[in-house]
Structure formats: structure tokens, C-alpha cells
């Protein structure tokens, strides 16, 4: 077999992993985030200052070591001991948390009770929802790691995209990416439509041109370079950029005539009717079994075209969740109640996923069927809840230690004064050194850069014959380059936006 055919076969005919293993992976990023925050708090307690010495280098290296390195090794050489890795990192976080608490003024039991009670009544800055930003950033980061790692043997085949049915980690990444975009769309942020509905739709059509251009660029580059591609993912000419663009436009059109506050109802109806069509017509057989790709455009790209229905349903649900999490809340207690609601919603949807897999059919990213939509939303809510709880732990630690300069979490709300202005200036300096903020600033560019780097790496390295240690080194170098470019742009205050 030619090298191209070998690589295509390497990512084909896979069945995924269990729901539990995908859910277990949701703990890793929040724990890493807490560890990073606690390390900075410990340094602040010891030295009384932030940022770290040699800040431009040390903060980037800290973020790469604590946030990126665990994600890379946990999906490669340590994938077989993921539970042990997660438990070990939780133990490290718990040890640092206890040390910070023990050295604070709340070390006694009575003071601890008072501190917790006071914390629950504390007011946070209600103009930010940091765990939404974290969700979008880490979905992006995990996707960027996976799109190259999947070409190496060290990446478990159960994590890769499934052929027809199954729940691979990368299958969730696709649904989560659509969900993440919906969380911060104009409808989820309650932005009023300016002008007529027709002009609003026209604006949405114009706004997605970068995605269409990127999709066309990827299509041309793949065909001209004879790059390996898994046709059953989206089709012969289709790719994920086209899906993102069309989902955004279709959802915007629907939300101009439908109330956004009931978008979850329309999402459920849409995915339900689509599942009904799959079960009662020849549509499922056409998508899965008809291999006459040369007949016409529909036959060539059937997976990409029909899966749009499921992705629009996921997007509409994301809009509903975005409306919920951006509701004005000021007290910590109110946010904890909201996080509990998200977690409860996740458990209910997981129960529905199990029921659908028993009574209907398994999860299928290729079909974007009802079980896939339910699973994508359930897992997204679970990941979002975990990041929210990590935010809460960091906020409590910051309050206990008197350190408010740790980024990527809530800040306590204080009345404006001269000292607050100084604190805000200092916080701005530290924010410039935060990799999470850097990726958040240029998310689409980060994703595009990773796609280019993936293609370049595959053209230079024979990924199928690499040893485990060499594969991890390549992945770490690849992530360093991606993060370094984005980090430098952030330091320079550059936001690359194509529209």
C-alpha cells in the first residue's frame, strides 16, 4: 500500500471508547487549571509579588508545563493509566490547597466555617463568566492536540473518530466545538438585531466568509498535495470549516423567526424528526452503505450535508445554555446553584443517551443522529460544570490567600477606588502573560495554524513508524510552536480577525 493509503487505513474502521472514559478526560483540564492557579498563589504567598521572575518566559513555560504537557501525555504514553494520572494531579492540587488554607488566617475550624459562609455570600464580578472562556479554549486546545496526535501509533485508536458508530474522544471534540461557538454567539449574548431581519441574515452570510475561504483553502491544498483524508468523515469535497459556516448561517436564520429562549425545544424537535427520518426511510442506508461517490455532489458529500441537521440542533442547544450561564448573577452561592443545574442537566442527558442507545441505535458522529446530539450536549455540560467548579476552588483559594492576580477565574467584586485601579493595572500585566487568554484572543487563528502545522508535520515526518518517545517530542514541539505564536501575538496586543 502507498503511504497515503496506509495513513487513511490507520484512521479508518474504528469503534471508539466508553462513555465513562470520555467523561473521565473532562477532569484533567480543570485539575491542571487549579494546579496552575495554586502554584501562582503559593509563589505570591512566598514572595508577595506577581508575576514570576523573567515573566515573558516563565509564565509561558509554566502554562506549557502545567496545562499543555499533561494533556499531551494523557492521550499518548499515559493513556492506559488516565485514572491514575488524574487522581495524582488531584492529590497534588489538594495538597497545595490544604497548605494555602493552613497558612492563612482561617486555619481553625471555626474560622474555616466562617470563611466558607462568607465566601458563599461573596459578590463576584458579574461582567465575566470565565469558565465559558475556559471551555472554549480547552476544547480548542484538545482538538489541536488530537488532529496531529491521531496520525501517530502512540495515540490510542479508541480515542480517534469512529467509522460509523461509537464514542471516540475526537467525536466529542467535533460536537463540543460547535457547542462552544454557540455559547458566545450574538443570540446567546442577547445582542439585539440592528435593522431588518433580512439585513441581519445578510450580515451572517458575510460574517462566515472566512470559514468558507478556509474550507476552500483546505480542499484545494488536500487535493493538490494528495494528502491523506478519511472520506467517510464529511465526504469527498466537504470539511469541518464548511460545516461550521453553514451551521452558523442556518442557526441565525432560525433564530430570527424563533425565540432564542426556547431554542432547546426546536433543537430537540429537529434532532427527533431527523432520527425519525433515519429510522423510517432509506436515509440511513444511503448515508452508510451507498458508496457511489462519483454520481453527484450529494452522493460525494452525503455525511457532511446530512450531519448539518444534528450540528444545528447542538448549536441551538448551545445558544440556550449560553443564555442561561450569562444571566446576571453576583453571589458565589447563585453561581454554585447554576453549576449544579448544569451538572444535573448533564446527568439527565446521559440517561437519555443510554436509553437511546438501547432502544434506537448507538451514537454516530457520521450520521449526527439523536444519540450523538444528546451525548455531545451531555458531555459538554459535564466539562463546563467541571471547569466552573475549578473556577470556584480558585476563587476561594485567592480569597483565602489574599491574592487576586491569578487569571482565568472569577475575581471578587469591589467598589472602585485608587487601590482597585492599581490592582486592575497589575492584573492587566499578568493577563498579558496568560496562555489561556492568548488562545482565547485568537481562537480561529490558533485552529488554522494547527491545521497548517499538522499538514507540514505529516509531510516531513513518517508518523506511522515513529516510536512513542519521538512521537511525544514531536507533539510537544508542535504545541510549543502553536502556543508560542499565539502568545507573542497576545503580548503585542494583536487580534487577527478576518471580518
Short mmCIF file of C-alpha atoms in Angstrom, two decimals:
data_model
loop_
_atom_site.label_atom_id
_atom_site.label_comp_id
_atom_site.label_asym_id
_atom_site.label_seq_id
_atom_site.Cartn_x
_atom_site.Cartn_y
_atom_site.Cartn_z
CA UNK A 1 0.00 0.00 0.00
CA UNK A 2 1.12 3.57 -0.69
CA UNK A 3 1.91 5.85 2.25
CA UNK A 4 -1.31 7.81 1.68
CA UNK A 5 -3.41 4.63 1.72
CA UNK A 6 -1.65 3.40 4.85
CA UNK A 7 -2.44 6.63 6.70
CA UNK A 8 -6.08 6.53 5.56
CA UNK A 9 -6.41 2.93 6.74
CA UNK A 10 -4.78 3.86 10.06
CA UNK A 11 -7.66 6.24 10.93
CA UNK A 12 -10.47 4.13 9.44
CA UNK A 13 -12.82 1.42 10.76
CA UNK A 14 -12.52 2.44 14.42
CA UNK A 15 -15.13 1.92 17.16
CA UNK A 16 -14.26 4.45 19.89
CA UNK A 17 -14.18 4.03 23.64
CA UNK A 18 -16.67 4.05 26.51
CA UNK A 19 -18.77 6.99 27.68
CA UNK A 20 -17.04 6.75 31.06
CA UNK A 21 -13.52 7.16 29.65
CA UNK A 22 -14.52 10.25 27.67
CA UNK A 23 -16.14 11.69 30.81
CA UNK A 24 -13.02 10.88 32.85
CA UNK A 25 -10.97 13.03 30.49
CA UNK A 26 -13.14 16.01 31.48
CA UNK A 27 -11.46 16.14 34.90
CA UNK A 28 -7.94 16.62 33.58
CA UNK A 29 -8.07 20.20 32.28
CA UNK A 30 -9.91 21.62 35.34
CA UNK A 31 -7.42 19.97 37.70
CA UNK A 32 -4.48 21.29 35.65
CA UNK A 33 -6.02 24.75 35.75
CA UNK A 34 -6.39 24.59 39.55
CA UNK A 35 -2.78 23.40 39.90
CA UNK A 36 -1.54 26.32 37.81
CA UNK A 37 -3.52 28.81 39.92
CA UNK A 38 -2.39 27.30 43.21
CA UNK A 39 1.27 27.38 42.12
CA UNK A 40 0.96 31.10 41.42
CA UNK A 41 -0.78 31.66 44.78
CA UNK A 42 1.99 29.79 46.62
CA UNK A 43 4.60 31.95 44.88
CA UNK A 44 2.63 35.07 45.82
CA UNK A 45 2.46 33.94 49.46
CA UNK A 46 6.22 33.33 49.48
CA UNK A 47 7.35 36.48 47.66
CA UNK A 48 4.37 38.81 47.93
CA UNK A 49 4.57 39.65 44.22
CA UNK A 50 3.41 38.51 40.81
CA UNK A 51 4.33 37.98 38.01
CA UNK A 52 7.12 35.43 38.24
CA UNK A 53 10.74 36.44 37.53
CA UNK A 54 11.56 36.63 33.80
CA UNK A 55 7.80 36.86 33.26
CA UNK A 56 7.68 36.60 29.44
CA UNK A 57 9.41 33.22 29.54
CA UNK A 58 8.49 31.80 32.95
CA UNK A 59 4.71 32.22 32.61
CA UNK A 60 4.70 30.62 29.14
CA UNK A 61 6.80 27.70 30.37
CA UNK A 62 4.56 27.30 33.42
CA UNK A 63 1.43 27.17 31.27
CA UNK A 64 3.03 24.75 28.81
CA UNK A 65 4.21 22.51 31.66
CA UNK A 66 1.03 22.53 33.74
CA UNK A 67 -1.73 22.98 31.14
CA UNK A 68 -0.41 21.52 27.86
CA UNK A 69 2.05 18.77 28.84
CA UNK A 70 -0.50 16.72 30.90
CA UNK A 71 -2.99 16.83 28.02
CA UNK A 72 -0.39 15.57 25.54
CA UNK A 73 0.95 12.70 27.66
CA UNK A 74 -2.52 11.67 28.89
CA UNK A 75 -3.67 10.95 25.32
CA UNK A 76 -0.42 9.23 24.32
CA UNK A 77 2.06 7.39 26.57
CA UNK A 78 -0.08 7.64 29.73
CA UNK A 79 -3.47 6.96 28.15
CA UNK A 80 -3.62 3.48 29.72
CA UNK A 81 -3.29 4.99 33.22
CA UNK A 82 -5.53 8.03 32.73
CA UNK A 83 -7.36 7.44 36.01
CA UNK A 84 -4.11 7.25 37.98
CA UNK A 85 -2.82 10.41 36.29
CA UNK A 86 -6.00 12.29 37.15
CA UNK A 87 -6.03 11.07 40.76
CA UNK A 88 -2.35 12.02 41.17
CA UNK A 89 -2.97 15.55 39.88
CA UNK A 90 -6.00 15.88 42.17
CA UNK A 91 -3.80 14.81 45.10
CA UNK A 92 -1.21 17.46 44.20
CA UNK A 93 -3.94 20.10 43.97
CA UNK A 94 -5.47 19.03 47.28
CA UNK A 95 -2.06 19.18 49.00
CA UNK A 96 -1.38 22.72 47.76
CA UNK A 97 -4.93 23.78 48.65
CA UNK A 98 -4.55 22.48 52.21
CA UNK A 99 -1.18 24.16 52.60
CA UNK A 100 -2.57 27.52 51.43
CA UNK A 101 -5.50 27.16 53.80
CA UNK A 102 -3.28 26.09 56.73
CA UNK A 103 -1.00 29.11 56.33
CA UNK A 104 -3.93 31.54 56.13
CA UNK A 105 -5.84 33.21 58.92
CA UNK A 106 -8.68 30.68 58.54
CA UNK A 107 -6.76 27.65 59.79
CA UNK A 108 -9.02 26.88 62.77
CA UNK A 109 -12.31 25.01 62.34
CA UNK A 110 -14.40 28.00 63.48
CA UNK A 111 -12.60 30.35 61.15
CA UNK A 112 -12.95 27.86 58.32
CA UNK A 113 -16.71 27.69 58.80
CA UNK A 114 -16.91 31.47 58.86
CA UNK A 115 -14.70 31.70 55.78
CA UNK A 116 -16.88 29.28 53.80
CA UNK A 117 -20.06 31.08 54.85
CA UNK A 118 -18.56 34.44 53.96
CA UNK A 119 -17.30 33.04 50.65
CA UNK A 120 -20.75 31.80 49.63
CA UNK A 121 -22.17 35.28 50.18
CA UNK A 122 -19.31 36.99 48.36
CA UNK A 123 -20.00 39.02 45.25
CA UNK A 124 -18.05 38.24 42.10
CA UNK A 125 -17.54 40.38 39.05
CA UNK A 126 -20.72 39.63 37.13
CA UNK A 127 -19.44 41.00 33.83
CA UNK A 128 -17.41 37.85 33.21
CA UNK A 129 -18.13 34.12 33.01
CA UNK A 130 -14.58 32.76 33.00
CA UNK A 131 -15.44 29.07 32.78
CA UNK A 132 -17.16 29.67 29.43
CA UNK A 133 -13.90 31.10 28.10
CA UNK A 134 -12.02 28.16 29.59
CA UNK A 135 -14.41 25.70 27.96
CA UNK A 136 -13.88 27.24 24.53
CA UNK A 137 -10.11 27.42 24.97
CA UNK A 138 -9.64 23.85 26.19
CA UNK A 139 -11.95 22.39 23.54
CA UNK A 140 -9.75 24.18 21.01
CA UNK A 141 -6.52 23.03 22.63
CA UNK A 142 -7.63 19.39 22.87
CA UNK A 143 -8.77 19.48 19.26
CA UNK A 144 -5.43 20.92 18.14
CA UNK A 145 -3.54 18.18 20.00
CA UNK A 146 -5.73 15.41 18.61
CA UNK A 147 -5.65 16.36 14.92
CA UNK A 148 -1.91 15.64 14.80
CA UNK A 149 -1.68 13.00 17.54
CA UNK A 150 -4.18 10.77 15.72
CA UNK A 151 -1.60 10.15 12.98
CA UNK A 152 0.86 8.57 15.46
CA UNK A 153 0.59 4.97 16.74
CA UNK A 154 1.10 6.24 20.31
CA UNK A 155 -2.37 7.86 20.15
CA UNK A 156 -4.89 5.14 21.15
CA UNK A 157 -7.15 4.11 18.28
CA UNK A 158 -10.13 4.15 20.65
CA UNK A 159 -9.70 7.94 21.00
CA UNK A 160 -9.85 8.60 17.25
CA UNK A 161 -13.00 9.33 15.24
CA UNK A 162 -15.21 6.30 14.81
CA UNK A 163 -16.15 4.93 11.41
CA UNK A 164 -19.94 4.76 11.83
CA UNK A 165 -20.96 4.08 15.44
CA UNK A 166 -19.13 4.70 18.72
CA UNK A 167 -17.91 7.39 21.08
CA UNK A 168 -14.35 8.43 20.40
CA UNK A 169 -12.74 11.40 22.13
CA UNK A 170 -12.37 13.12 18.76
CA UNK A 171 -16.05 12.51 18.03
CA UNK A 172 -16.89 14.54 21.11
CA UNK A 173 -14.44 17.23 20.04
CA UNK A 174 -16.43 17.92 16.88
CA UNK A 175 -19.73 18.36 18.75
CA UNK A 176 -18.06 20.34 21.53
CA UNK A 177 -16.52 22.75 19.01
CA UNK A 178 -19.97 23.57 17.60
CA UNK A 179 -21.39 23.86 21.13
CA UNK A 180 -18.54 26.18 22.17
CA UNK A 181 -19.20 28.53 19.25
CA UNK A 182 -22.88 28.70 20.18
CA UNK A 183 -22.15 29.67 23.80
CA UNK A 184 -20.83 33.09 22.78
CA UNK A 185 -22.83 33.79 19.62
CA UNK A 186 -24.78 37.11 19.45
CA UNK A 187 -28.08 35.38 20.24
CA UNK A 188 -26.63 33.77 23.39
CA UNK A 189 -25.24 37.16 24.49
CA UNK A 190 -28.65 38.79 23.97
CA UNK A 191 -27.44 41.17 21.28
CA UNK A 192 -30.32 42.99 19.65
CA UNK A 193 -30.74 42.67 15.90
CA UNK A 194 -29.99 46.02 14.28
CA UNK A 195 -32.05 46.75 11.17
CA UNK A 196 -34.37 44.32 9.45
CA UNK A 197 -34.20 40.56 9.75
CA UNK A 198 -33.15 40.31 6.12
CA UNK A 199 -30.17 42.59 6.71
CA UNK A 200 -29.25 40.59 9.82
CA UNK A 201 -29.24 37.35 7.81
CA UNK A 202 -27.16 39.06 5.12
CA UNK A 203 -24.63 40.08 7.79
CA UNK A 204 -24.40 36.48 8.99
CA UNK A 205 -23.79 35.30 5.44
CA UNK A 206 -20.97 37.80 5.09
CA UNK A 207 -19.53 37.03 8.53
CA UNK A 208 -18.84 33.37 7.71
CA UNK A 209 -16.78 34.07 4.60
CA UNK A 210 -13.50 33.37 6.45
CA UNK A 211 -14.75 29.85 7.28
CA UNK A 212 -15.81 29.30 3.67
CA UNK A 213 -12.43 30.59 2.48
CA UNK A 214 -10.60 28.33 4.93
CA UNK A 215 -12.72 25.39 3.81
CA UNK A 216 -11.90 26.10 0.17
CA UNK A 217 -8.23 26.52 1.04
CA UNK A 218 -8.16 23.18 2.85
CA UNK A 219 -9.99 21.45 0.00
CA UNK A 220 -7.58 22.76 -2.64
CA UNK A 221 -4.45 22.05 -0.58
CA UNK A 222 -5.55 18.50 0.27
CA UNK A 223 -6.37 17.64 -3.36
CA UNK A 224 -3.23 19.25 -4.81
CA UNK A 225 -0.85 17.69 -2.26
CA UNK A 226 -2.52 14.26 -2.38
CA UNK A 227 -2.78 14.48 1.42
CA UNK A 228 -4.46 11.54 3.13
CA UNK A 229 -8.14 12.03 4.01
CA UNK A 230 -10.84 9.97 5.65
CA UNK A 231 -13.69 10.34 3.15
CA UNK A 232 -16.42 8.95 5.44
CA UNK A 233 -15.88 11.81 7.93
CA UNK A 234 -17.53 14.50 5.80
CA UNK A 235 -17.28 13.41 2.17
CA UNK A 236 -15.07 13.96 -0.86
CA UNK A 237 -15.20 17.77 -1.01
CA UNK A 238 -16.62 18.65 2.41
CA UNK A 239 -14.71 19.53 5.58
CA UNK A 240 -15.40 20.88 9.06
CA UNK A 241 -14.94 24.52 8.05
CA UNK A 242 -17.91 24.25 5.66
CA UNK A 243 -19.96 22.64 8.41
CA UNK A 244 -19.17 25.45 10.86
CA UNK A 245 -20.11 28.10 8.30
CA UNK A 246 -23.43 26.54 7.26
CA UNK A 247 -24.45 25.70 10.83
CA UNK A 248 -23.86 29.32 11.84
CA UNK A 249 -25.95 30.70 8.96
CA UNK A 250 -28.80 28.18 9.31
CA UNK A 251 -29.00 28.71 13.08
CA UNK A 252 -29.03 32.50 12.63
CA UNK A 253 -31.89 32.24 10.14
CA UNK A 254 -33.87 30.02 12.51
CA UNK A 255 -33.25 32.31 15.48
CA UNK A 256 -34.55 35.34 13.59
CA UNK A 257 -38.01 33.75 13.48
CA UNK A 258 -37.88 31.53 16.59
CA UNK A 259 -37.48 32.74 20.19
CA UNK A 260 -33.96 32.03 21.44
CA UNK A 261 -35.28 31.29 24.94
CA UNK A 262 -36.99 28.16 23.59
CA UNK A 263 -34.19 27.13 21.24
CA UNK A 264 -33.69 23.83 23.10
CA UNK A 265 -37.25 22.82 22.19
CA UNK A 266 -36.59 23.35 18.49
CA UNK A 267 -33.26 21.55 18.83
CA UNK A 268 -35.00 18.53 20.32
CA UNK A 269 -37.72 18.57 17.66
CA UNK A 270 -35.17 18.91 14.86
CA UNK A 271 -32.96 16.06 16.06
CA UNK A 272 -36.04 13.95 16.86
CA UNK A 273 -37.54 14.34 13.38
CA UNK A 274 -34.14 13.66 11.83
CA UNK A 275 -33.83 10.46 13.85
CA UNK A 276 -37.37 9.51 12.79
CA UNK A 277 -36.35 10.00 9.15
CA UNK A 278 -33.27 7.83 9.67
CA UNK A 279 -35.38 5.03 11.15
CA UNK A 280 -38.34 5.11 8.77
CA UNK A 281 -36.73 5.86 5.40
CA UNK A 282 -33.77 4.78 3.33
CA UNK A 283 -31.74 7.79 4.51
CA UNK A 284 -29.60 5.83 6.98
CA UNK A 285 -28.79 3.14 4.42
CA UNK A 286 -27.96 5.84 1.86
CA UNK A 287 -25.50 7.61 4.19
CA UNK A 288 -23.80 4.46 5.49
CA UNK A 289 -23.86 1.97 2.63
CA UNK A 290 -24.15 3.86 -0.66
CA UNK A 291 -20.59 4.27 -1.93
CA UNK A 292 -21.38 5.72 -5.35
CA UNK A 293 -19.33 8.84 -4.67
CA UNK A 294 -18.93 9.83 -8.32
CA UNK A 295 -22.63 10.13 -9.10
CA UNK A 296 -23.20 13.73 -7.96
CA UNK A 297 -22.29 16.27 -5.27
CA UNK A 298 -24.87 14.88 -2.82
CA UNK A 299 -23.55 11.33 -3.09
CA UNK A 300 -19.96 12.55 -2.78
CA UNK A 301 -20.59 14.58 0.40
CA UNK A 302 -23.61 12.92 1.99
CA UNK A 303 -22.07 12.74 5.51
CA UNK A 304 -21.20 16.42 5.60
CA UNK A 305 -24.54 17.55 4.16
CA UNK A 306 -26.95 15.48 6.26
CA UNK A 307 -24.99 15.80 9.51
CA UNK A 308 -25.69 19.54 9.40
CA UNK A 309 -29.14 18.81 10.89
CA UNK A 310 -27.58 17.32 14.01
CA UNK A 311 -24.97 20.05 14.35
CA UNK A 312 -27.62 22.77 14.05
CA UNK A 313 -29.51 21.05 16.90
CA UNK A 314 -26.33 21.05 19.01
CA UNK A 315 -25.77 24.72 18.16
CA UNK A 316 -29.32 25.70 19.16
CA UNK A 317 -28.89 23.89 22.47
CA UNK A 318 -25.61 25.74 22.99
CA UNK A 319 -27.46 29.03 22.47
CA UNK A 320 -29.92 28.01 25.20
CA UNK A 321 -27.09 27.16 27.61
CA UNK A 322 -25.32 30.40 26.70
CA UNK A 323 -28.44 32.37 27.62
CA UNK A 324 -28.58 30.55 30.96
CA UNK A 325 -24.94 30.97 32.01
CA UNK A 326 -24.82 34.65 31.03
CA UNK A 327 -27.77 35.57 33.23
CA UNK A 328 -26.78 38.26 35.76
CA UNK A 329 -25.58 36.60 38.96
CA UNK A 330 -23.43 38.26 41.57
CA UNK A 331 -23.13 35.91 44.57
CA UNK A 332 -21.00 32.77 44.67
CA UNK A 333 -23.98 30.84 46.05
CA UNK A 334 -26.01 31.69 42.94
CA UNK A 335 -23.25 30.50 40.64
CA UNK A 336 -22.89 27.24 42.55
CA UNK A 337 -26.61 26.70 42.12
CA UNK A 338 -26.25 27.33 38.39
CA UNK A 339 -23.35 24.87 38.14
CA UNK A 340 -25.41 22.25 39.98
CA UNK A 341 -28.21 22.79 37.44
CA UNK A 342 -25.78 22.26 34.55
CA UNK A 343 -24.44 19.12 36.19
CA UNK A 344 -27.95 17.79 36.79
CA UNK A 345 -28.82 18.50 33.16
CA UNK A 346 -25.74 16.56 32.10
CA UNK A 347 -26.77 13.51 34.14
CA UNK A 348 -30.31 13.59 32.73
CA UNK A 349 -29.00 13.77 29.17
CA UNK A 350 -26.57 10.93 29.84
CA UNK A 351 -29.52 8.82 30.99
CA UNK A 352 -31.31 9.69 27.74
CA UNK A 353 -28.19 8.74 25.75
CA UNK A 354 -28.10 5.31 27.38
CA UNK A 355 -31.83 4.88 26.74
CA UNK A 356 -31.47 5.87 23.08
CA UNK A 357 -28.53 3.52 22.60
CA UNK A 358 -30.65 0.69 23.97
CA UNK A 359 -33.92 1.44 22.17
CA UNK A 360 -32.77 3.17 18.96
CA UNK A 361 -29.13 2.96 17.88
CA UNK A 362 -25.67 3.82 19.20
CA UNK A 363 -24.04 7.23 18.98
CA UNK A 364 -22.94 8.07 15.43
CA UNK A 365 -20.92 11.16 14.57
CA UNK A 366 -21.12 10.18 10.91
CA UNK A 367 -24.93 10.42 11.00
CA UNK A 368 -25.06 13.14 13.71
CA UNK A 369 -28.07 11.22 14.99
CA UNK A 370 -30.15 11.92 18.10
CA UNK A 371 -27.88 9.92 20.47
CA UNK A 372 -24.85 11.86 19.15
CA UNK A 373 -26.57 15.21 19.77
CA UNK A 374 -27.62 14.20 23.28
CA UNK A 375 -24.16 12.86 24.08
CA UNK A 376 -22.37 15.95 22.74
CA UNK A 377 -24.51 18.25 24.88
CA UNK A 378 -24.33 15.99 27.95
CA UNK A 379 -20.54 15.75 27.81
CA UNK A 380 -20.21 19.48 27.09
CA UNK A 381 -22.33 20.34 30.12
CA UNK A 382 -20.27 17.98 32.27
CA UNK A 383 -17.00 19.54 31.09
CA UNK A 384 -18.43 23.04 31.54
CA UNK A 385 -19.53 22.17 35.11
CA UNK A 386 -16.09 20.79 35.99
CA UNK A 387 -14.42 23.98 34.77
CA UNK A 388 -16.94 26.05 36.74
CA UNK A 389 -16.12 24.13 39.92
CA UNK A 390 -12.40 24.65 39.23
CA UNK A 391 -13.14 28.38 38.94
CA UNK A 392 -14.86 28.28 42.31
CA UNK A 393 -11.97 26.46 44.00
CA UNK A 394 -9.51 29.02 42.62
CA UNK A 395 -11.67 31.92 43.77
CA UNK A 396 -11.85 30.52 47.31
CA UNK A 397 -8.07 29.98 47.34
CA UNK A 398 -7.49 33.52 46.07
CA UNK A 399 -9.75 34.93 48.76
CA UNK A 400 -8.06 32.84 51.45
CA UNK A 401 -4.56 33.85 50.37
CA UNK A 402 -5.46 37.47 49.58
CA UNK A 403 -4.15 37.05 46.02
CA UNK A 404 -6.41 38.38 43.26
CA UNK A 405 -3.89 38.35 40.42
CA UNK A 406 -4.42 34.74 39.27
CA UNK A 407 -6.14 34.87 35.92
CA UNK A 408 -8.68 32.54 34.26
CA UNK A 409 -11.04 32.59 37.22
CA UNK A 410 -13.55 34.88 38.85
CA UNK A 411 -12.49 37.97 40.76
CA UNK A 412 -14.24 39.36 43.80
CA UNK A 413 -16.35 42.45 43.15
CA UNK A 414 -15.04 45.55 44.90
CA UNK A 415 -16.02 49.18 44.84
CA UNK A 416 -13.77 51.26 42.61
CA UNK A 417 -11.02 53.12 44.43
CA UNK A 418 -7.48 54.21 43.69
CA UNK A 419 -6.11 50.95 45.09
CA UNK A 420 -8.50 49.00 42.86
CA UNK A 421 -7.23 50.90 39.82
CA UNK A 422 -3.69 49.93 40.72
CA UNK A 423 -4.82 46.33 41.19
CA UNK A 424 -6.57 46.35 37.80
CA UNK A 425 -3.39 47.65 36.16
CA UNK A 426 -1.36 44.90 37.79
CA UNK A 427 -3.97 42.33 36.77
CA UNK A 428 -3.72 43.56 33.20
CA UNK A 429 0.03 43.00 33.27
CA UNK A 430 -0.42 39.42 34.47
CA UNK A 431 -3.24 38.78 31.97
CA UNK A 432 -0.81 39.51 29.12
CA UNK A 433 1.28 36.58 30.36
CA UNK A 434 -1.58 34.06 30.36
CA UNK A 435 -1.64 31.41 27.62
CA UNK A 436 -5.37 30.82 28.14
CA UNK A 437 -6.07 34.48 27.41
CA UNK A 438 -3.75 34.32 24.39
CA UNK A 439 -5.61 31.37 22.83
CA UNK A 440 -8.97 32.96 23.68
CA UNK A 441 -7.95 36.12 21.84
CA UNK A 442 -7.20 34.36 18.52
CA UNK A 443 -9.05 31.05 18.63
CA UNK A 444 -9.74 30.70 14.91
CA UNK A 445 -6.14 31.59 14.05
CA UNK A 446 -4.91 29.03 16.61
CA UNK A 447 -7.05 26.34 14.97
CA UNK A 448 -5.94 27.37 11.47
CA UNK A 449 -2.27 27.44 12.45
CA UNK A 450 -2.62 23.95 13.95
CA UNK A 451 -4.12 22.63 10.70
CA UNK A 452 -1.21 24.07 8.71
CA UNK A 453 1.34 22.68 11.19
CA UNK A 454 -0.37 19.27 11.05
CA UNK A 455 -0.01 19.17 7.28
CA UNK A 456 3.62 20.26 7.43
CA UNK A 457 4.44 17.70 10.12
CA UNK A 458 2.86 14.87 8.12
CA UNK A 459 4.83 15.89 5.03
CA UNK A 460 8.14 15.84 6.93
CA UNK A 461 7.68 13.02 9.45
CA UNK A 462 6.70 9.41 8.75
CA UNK A 463 4.21 9.37 11.61
CA UNK A 464 3.33 5.66 11.27
CA UNK A 465 6.86 4.47 12.03
CA UNK A 466 7.66 6.83 14.93
CA UNK A 467 8.48 5.50 18.37
CA UNK A 468 6.38 6.57 21.34
CA UNK A 469 9.05 8.87 22.80
CA UNK A 470 9.77 10.53 19.45
CA UNK A 471 6.03 10.98 18.81
CA UNK A 472 5.57 12.76 22.13
CA UNK A 473 8.56 15.01 21.41
CA UNK A 474 7.10 15.94 18.01
CA UNK A 475 3.72 16.68 19.57
CA UNK A 476 5.27 18.84 22.29
CA UNK A 477 7.32 20.78 19.74
CA UNK A 478 4.20 21.22 17.59
CA UNK A 479 2.21 22.54 20.56
CA UNK A 480 5.08 24.80 21.61
CA UNK A 481 5.17 26.42 18.16
CA UNK A 482 1.40 26.87 18.04
CA UNK A 483 1.26 28.32 21.55
CA UNK A 484 4.36 30.48 21.10
CA UNK A 485 2.95 32.20 18.00
CA UNK A 486 -0.37 32.90 19.71
CA UNK A 487 1.40 34.01 22.89
CA UNK A 488 3.59 36.53 21.02
CA UNK A 489 0.55 37.96 19.22
CA UNK A 490 -1.17 38.36 22.59
CA UNK A 491 1.86 40.11 24.10
CA UNK A 492 1.79 42.51 21.16
CA UNK A 493 -1.93 43.14 21.60
CA UNK A 494 -2.73 41.77 18.13
CA UNK A 495 -6.14 40.25 17.42
CA UNK A 496 -6.27 38.62 13.98
CA UNK A 497 -9.80 38.89 12.70
CA UNK A 498 -10.76 38.38 9.08
CA UNK A 499 -14.16 40.07 9.18
#
